[in-house]
């Protein structure tokens, strides 16, 4: 582990989330992903770098951005978060003093199991970050996985989703190989508990036993869609490729633990060995934001069942999407046996809910974040009105496996 006095004082960071600290009694924080100043100034990201997670006191961050004379009323907090939204386009420069006595926050290598090192925040300011982190993109005509397993005997592909708190994680597998459709987590499934308590991760890790390799598809690059990949080297050791939406710019994708495996992609299909198909649809949205610039997953099983896994891209925007395959998802001719409800069942996910088939299920992948309030009563009500059977375990502190399609 790096000694405290060896750590850099100046960091360049992207804003990942407004959240609660995983450590320090779960106080409010701003979560950032960062590289030290020397790494940023070098501009050498393509060979892989050490990316760090910094969790900073919300109040200290707000005072630095708004000015220390500003009263942090509820209205001021709302305006701050509206003006400084989590985004890979929002960069900050922070100066810290490593300290065990005054702890405004802490840092750890993102792709590691190391304990955090605490710091005092000396300054924080927004700046225009250079476009150094956009992933290299290439067109993928079909998933390479099909070529590797097409001759393999298989019991058929099954789709599992996992309660991971305020995050998303699903696994499509035949018991031999697998495809993660997002691989994240959030409150109440948090880093210290995941690392120290085997029972928290047992359901997921037991499913991975016997798998030879895994591809990971990230709907988009918010932290609650990739954190398990950072926390768990058992998962990372199995990963062959990490597919992300073309033009993704998250600093995390440049970490040396995964950078060589990351592929920015448009739409493509996996033709599965039992005759099923996984279609990954690159959005062309209007409006465009970090949630709508994504890969939407549609799984069609060999038995003709369909599942929709859209990440945080809510239904009501599909009809305006310039990708006709996405635009058709809410048409009267389209229906599903299972959905992972978009954006954790927020208020917007209640609108234009897709059509359900007989005995279809809607899985709400949400947690206990005190500000978000996911899933909303409106979203739950409207999915039930569409005849979906609800699956919701948002207060469960351990990962729980749900069979969506078999």
PDB file of C-alpha atoms in Angstrom, residues 14 88-89 91 131 133-135 221 245 247-253:
ATOM      1  CA  UNK A  14     -14.543  13.797 -12.962  1.00  0.00           C
ATOM      2  CA  UNK A  88     -17.666  12.775 -17.546  1.00  0.00           C
ATOM      3  CA  UNK A  89     -17.600  16.321 -18.978  1.00  0.00           C
ATOM      4  CA  UNK A  91     -13.779  18.164 -14.379  1.00  0.00           C
ATOM      5  CA  UNK A 131     -10.691  15.380 -24.157  1.00  0.00           C
ATOM      6  CA  UNK A 133     -10.373  10.020 -21.977  1.00  0.00           C
ATOM      7  CA  UNK A 134     -12.670   9.164 -24.890  1.00  0.00           C
ATOM      8  CA  UNK A 135     -12.361   5.465 -25.572  1.00  0.00           C
ATOM      9  CA  UNK A 221     -20.469   4.577 -17.437  1.00  0.00           C
ATOM     10  CA  UNK A 245     -21.150   2.992 -25.830  1.00  0.00           C
ATOM     11  CA  UNK A 247     -17.585   7.935 -27.568  1.00  0.00           C
ATOM     12  CA  UNK A 248     -17.701   7.157 -23.827  1.00  0.00           C
ATOM     13  CA  UNK A 249     -15.373   9.459 -21.883  1.00  0.00           C
ATOM     14  CA  UNK A 250     -15.272   8.162 -18.331  1.00  0.00           C
ATOM     15  CA  UNK A 251     -11.828   8.279 -16.753  1.00  0.00           C
ATOM     16  CA  UNK A 252     -12.490   4.861 -15.188  1.00  0.00           C
ATOM     17  CA  UNK A 253     -12.216   3.190 -18.595  1.00  0.00           C
TER      18      UNK A 253
END
